[in-house]
Structure formats: C-alpha cells, structure tokens
DNA sequence: CGAAGTTTTGTCAATAGTGACAGAACGGTG
DNA sequence: CACCGTTCTGTCACTATTGACAAAACTTCG
C-alpha cells in the first residue's frame, strides 16, 4: 500500500494528480473524509479508479501529501546543517525549513480531528514518523565516523528523536490554537526532554 | 481494523478461533502467508469468511496473536515490579515474564522474514510497538507523583523505551540464530544505549 | 420440554487496494 | 509526417475488510 508515491514523472501525470487532489478536497470538505469514496474522487477528476490508486496509495494519502512533501524538505535541510551542530538543533531547524502553508495545514488538521476514522490516521501518522526516523538515521550515519559498528544505537537514537517530535505534534494536533509557533515550541520541549536525559532511573 | 481482539466469549467461539488458528498455520507453513487467502483459511476451518474476520481483524493478526498475548503479560508484569527499580530494569524484566514458546516464536519469526509482504508486517509491528509504548507510559504515570504536569516527557520516555526494544527486536528477527538469549541481549543493549544517554550532542 | 434472550454465524452488498495486460498519449527521430 | 520506445490509463479480476440484517445455536427459566 505505502511507499509508492510516484514522483511527478511528466506534466500529464502532474495534471492528473492535481485534479485528484482538488476533487478530493472538495468532497472531503463537503461531505467528510470517511463518507467520500475513492471512486467518487476518481470520477470527479475524470479518471479511472485504478489511476487514482496509481497516484495515491490510498484515500488517506491525500491528507498526508503535505507531510510527504515536508519529509523531502526535511531530508535535504538536515543534510545541509553544519557538521558541528547538535542533533536536536539540526532536527529542530530542519523541521521548520519547509515553507508550511499554515492555512492548508490547519484546515487539514481540523479535518483530521473530526469524524475521521482515528485508527487510519494514527496508522498513517506512525508511517510518517517511521520515514522521519529513517531520515534522521541516515543523517546520523552520515555524521558518524564509525557508523557501521553503532547501527543499533544510531537507529535507537533516530527513533527516539522521531518519537519526541511526533509526540509533540500529537499534542499540538489536539490543542485549540494550532499555530506554527506552538508546534515549534512543543517539538522543542519534547526534544529537550530527551536531550536532558530521560527520567528512566 | 485493529484493536478488536474479541475476548473468547463462549466455548464455541473459542473452538472456532482454534480451528481458524490451526487451519491458518497449516496453510501458512505449506504455501506461505501471502499466498494464503483469508477465504481458504475460513473454508479449511469450516466457517464463513465473515466469521474469520470476526475473530481476527485481519489475516496478519494470526501471526501476531502471540505478541498480543505477550503484551497482556507485559502490562501485568510491569505493574508488579518493585517501585524502586529503574525503568529499564523493570521493562527488561517484564518483557521476559511471558512464558514464550520458543518453538512457536522462532517458527513464526521465520515465516515472517520470508516472502511475507514486508509493509504489512512492518505496519503491524509498529502497531504492537505503539501498544507497548502505551503500556510503558501507563506504568510511568503510575509511578510518577506529579504525572499530570509531565505528560509530554512521560510520553516521550515511554516511546523511546518502546523504540529501543523494538529496534533490538528487529535486529534479532533478521539475525541467523534466533534464541531468546540473543533477543534479551539485544534488547538490553538497545535499552542501555538510551539509559547511558543518546549520542545527540 | 418449550419460550425468550443472548451469542455466534452466515449471507449480502459495498468499499479499499492490487497485479496483469492491452490500448492511448506523448516525446523524439529520420 | 510515420515510426518507435516510454509513460500513463483503462479494464478486468481478485483478495481484503466491514456494516447491516436475518437465521442458527446455545442458555436459562418456568
């Protein structure tokens, strides 16, 4: 189902994707996400159901398109952070390198929290988090000289960072006012808590 | 899809579950997991497809039945650890409180690593990990006096512990010799790496 | 035993998601 | 423009899941 976000090969396919995105948003806003079938979206966009699934692995992928895009930025931003910087700072900076469309983000965030099938969203969120962790791990491996021997610690570290960021994000998604500043603040708090050492003793 | 592992209500349903479990294992071992359809399993067990799905949320749930059972043990074992013990020690001890059927575990583990649709398994694994993290978080909240104010740090800590354990488990699943001792060793290593502080500076 | 209530199943009908294969469109060449 | 190789789509067929509703099996009580 997942990881098949076909890169915009040609102009034609990009047009199709856009049509699907639009059609989906209209339906989602008008009648709700769970009440919209993939078939309706495809029909509205004037393509076959199969084509819909070629562009978006699932109906819910449409809601996470911005996360996926953000992830690409994140990877690149992370790679271009100065070598000496602490991991937490790098991550913090890289997360907000993406030019978020606050309107869109909060609109979708509101959609998500409504009558959306929670398990679907949560599942998808975990998937995004996993990708995020991979990005962090790649970054760590790049920065570590003896990376080969430290596979496990590096993986663990990456996943902990991801866990922190997404824990912050979840709190944010459930909060009243969803501003980017709040999100940054929450992520920083979460990351700081692992930087200062976890209360595990 | 998930969290609906209907508790064995009556003897009859338990018999059905058992029949399904058996039928599934036979097929899985004989022809592979992805090559076995839910319909075949149901037919072999002499019930309708719908009934299959009433007992197991999905085909892959059958492979994770022992994880689910283990999780119950884990929760209880965690709750009964002495108050003064460090989190890492408690978790470590609680994980292995479950009377694992080594045969079954390694048999299933071998099934998993074969031609199994990786994305399915990985997804399911993340789900189990999430449940595990919840268990750890509940435990931490129970042990922390001012838990209410530390929701985020507690959540982050719990997820980091879960991330560590499951990172170790993944390494184990991909290793040659899969003994419980190896698993314990890997989990300890992973947990220790967060206990000693993550290399994030 | 037989009626009433509860639990489990089966049947029906949809939606979600995919693999395989053939036809349509598109871009570049001679 | 006709031809060829690549990319994108549509169609078909099938498995995975789930909600709704009715029939069957099991229990309990009189």
mmCIF file with all atom_site columns, C-alpha atoms (C1' of nucleotides) in Angstrom, chain A residues 1-2 12 36-39 50 53-54 57-59 120, chain C residues 14-27:
data_model
loop_
_atom_site.group_PDB
_atom_site.id
_atom_site.type_symbol
_atom_site.label_atom_id
_atom_site.label_alt_id
_atom_site.label_comp_id
_atom_site.label_asym_id
_atom_site.label_entity_id
_atom_site.label_seq_id
_atom_site.pdbx_PDB_ins_code
_atom_site.Cartn_x
_atom_site.Cartn_y
_atom_site.Cartn_z
_atom_site.occupancy
_atom_site.B_iso_or_equiv
_atom_site.pdbx_formal_charge
_atom_site.auth_seq_id
_atom_site.auth_comp_id
_atom_site.auth_asym_id
_atom_site.auth_atom_id
_atom_site.pdbx_PDB_model_num
ATOM 1  C CA    . UNK A 1 1   ? 0.000   0.000  0.000   1.00 0.00 ? 1   UNK A CA    1
ATOM 2  C CA    . UNK A 1 2   ? 2.511   2.567  1.033   1.00 0.00 ? 2   UNK A CA    1
ATOM 3  C CA    . UNK A 1 12  ? 0.361   14.974 -17.773 1.00 0.00 ? 12  UNK A CA    1
ATOM 4  C CA    . UNK A 1 36  ? -16.088 10.053 0.422   1.00 0.00 ? 36  UNK A CA    1
ATOM 5  C CA    . UNK A 1 37  ? -15.205 7.008  -1.618  1.00 0.00 ? 37  UNK A CA    1
ATOM 6  C CA    . UNK A 1 38  ? -12.134 6.716  -3.756  1.00 0.00 ? 38  UNK A CA    1
ATOM 7  C CA    . UNK A 1 39  ? -14.436 6.044  -6.674  1.00 0.00 ? 39  UNK A CA    1
ATOM 8  C CA    . UNK A 1 50  ? -7.137  2.417  -10.869 1.00 0.00 ? 50  UNK A CA    1
ATOM 9  C CA    . UNK A 1 53  ? -4.592  4.403  -6.785  1.00 0.00 ? 53  UNK A CA    1
ATOM 10 C CA    . UNK A 1 54  ? -1.587  4.810  -9.014  1.00 0.00 ? 54  UNK A CA    1
ATOM 11 C CA    . UNK A 1 57  ? -1.589  4.706  -2.466  1.00 0.00 ? 57  UNK A CA    1
ATOM 12 C CA    . UNK A 1 58  ? -4.780  5.255  -0.553  1.00 0.00 ? 58  UNK A CA    1
ATOM 13 C CA    . UNK A 1 59  ? -7.545  7.712  0.055   1.00 0.00 ? 59  UNK A CA    1
ATOM 14 C CA    . UNK A 1 120 ? -6.493  5.152  9.960   1.00 0.00 ? 120 UNK A CA    1
ATOM 15 C "C1'" . DA  C 2 14  ? -20.034 -2.208 -0.529  1.00 0.00 ? 14  DA  C "C1'" 1
ATOM 16 C "C1'" . DT  C 2 15  ? -15.622 -0.079 -0.435  1.00 0.00 ? 15  DT  C "C1'" 1
ATOM 17 C "C1'" . DA  C 2 16  ? -10.432 -0.470 -0.403  1.00 0.00 ? 16  DA  C "C1'" 1
ATOM 18 C "C1'" . DG  C 2 17  ? -6.381  -1.805 -2.755  1.00 0.00 ? 17  DG  C "C1'" 1
ATOM 19 C "C1'" . DT  C 2 18  ? -3.540  -4.538 -6.338  1.00 0.00 ? 18  DT  C "C1'" 1
ATOM 20 C "C1'" . DG  C 2 19  ? -1.471  -7.283 -10.199 1.00 0.00 ? 19  DG  C "C1'" 1
ATOM 21 C "C1'" . DA  C 2 20  ? -1.582  -8.159 -15.060 1.00 0.00 ? 20  DA  C "C1'" 1
ATOM 22 C "C1'" . DC  C 2 21  ? -2.213  -6.840 -19.636 1.00 0.00 ? 21  DC  C "C1'" 1
ATOM 23 C "C1'" . DA  C 2 22  ? -3.678  -4.002 -23.613 1.00 0.00 ? 22  DA  C "C1'" 1
ATOM 24 C "C1'" . DG  C 2 23  ? -4.535  0.465  -25.653 1.00 0.00 ? 23  DG  C "C1'" 1
ATOM 25 C "C1'" . DA  C 2 24  ? -3.875  5.559  -25.804 1.00 0.00 ? 24  DA  C "C1'" 1
ATOM 26 C "C1'" . DA  C 2 25  ? -0.789  9.533  -25.436 1.00 0.00 ? 25  DA  C "C1'" 1
ATOM 27 C "C1'" . DC  C 2 26  ? 3.484   11.698 -25.631 1.00 0.00 ? 26  DC  C "C1'" 1
ATOM 28 C "C1'" . DG  C 2 27  ? 8.273   12.880 -26.974 1.00 0.00 ? 27  DG  C "C1'" 1
#
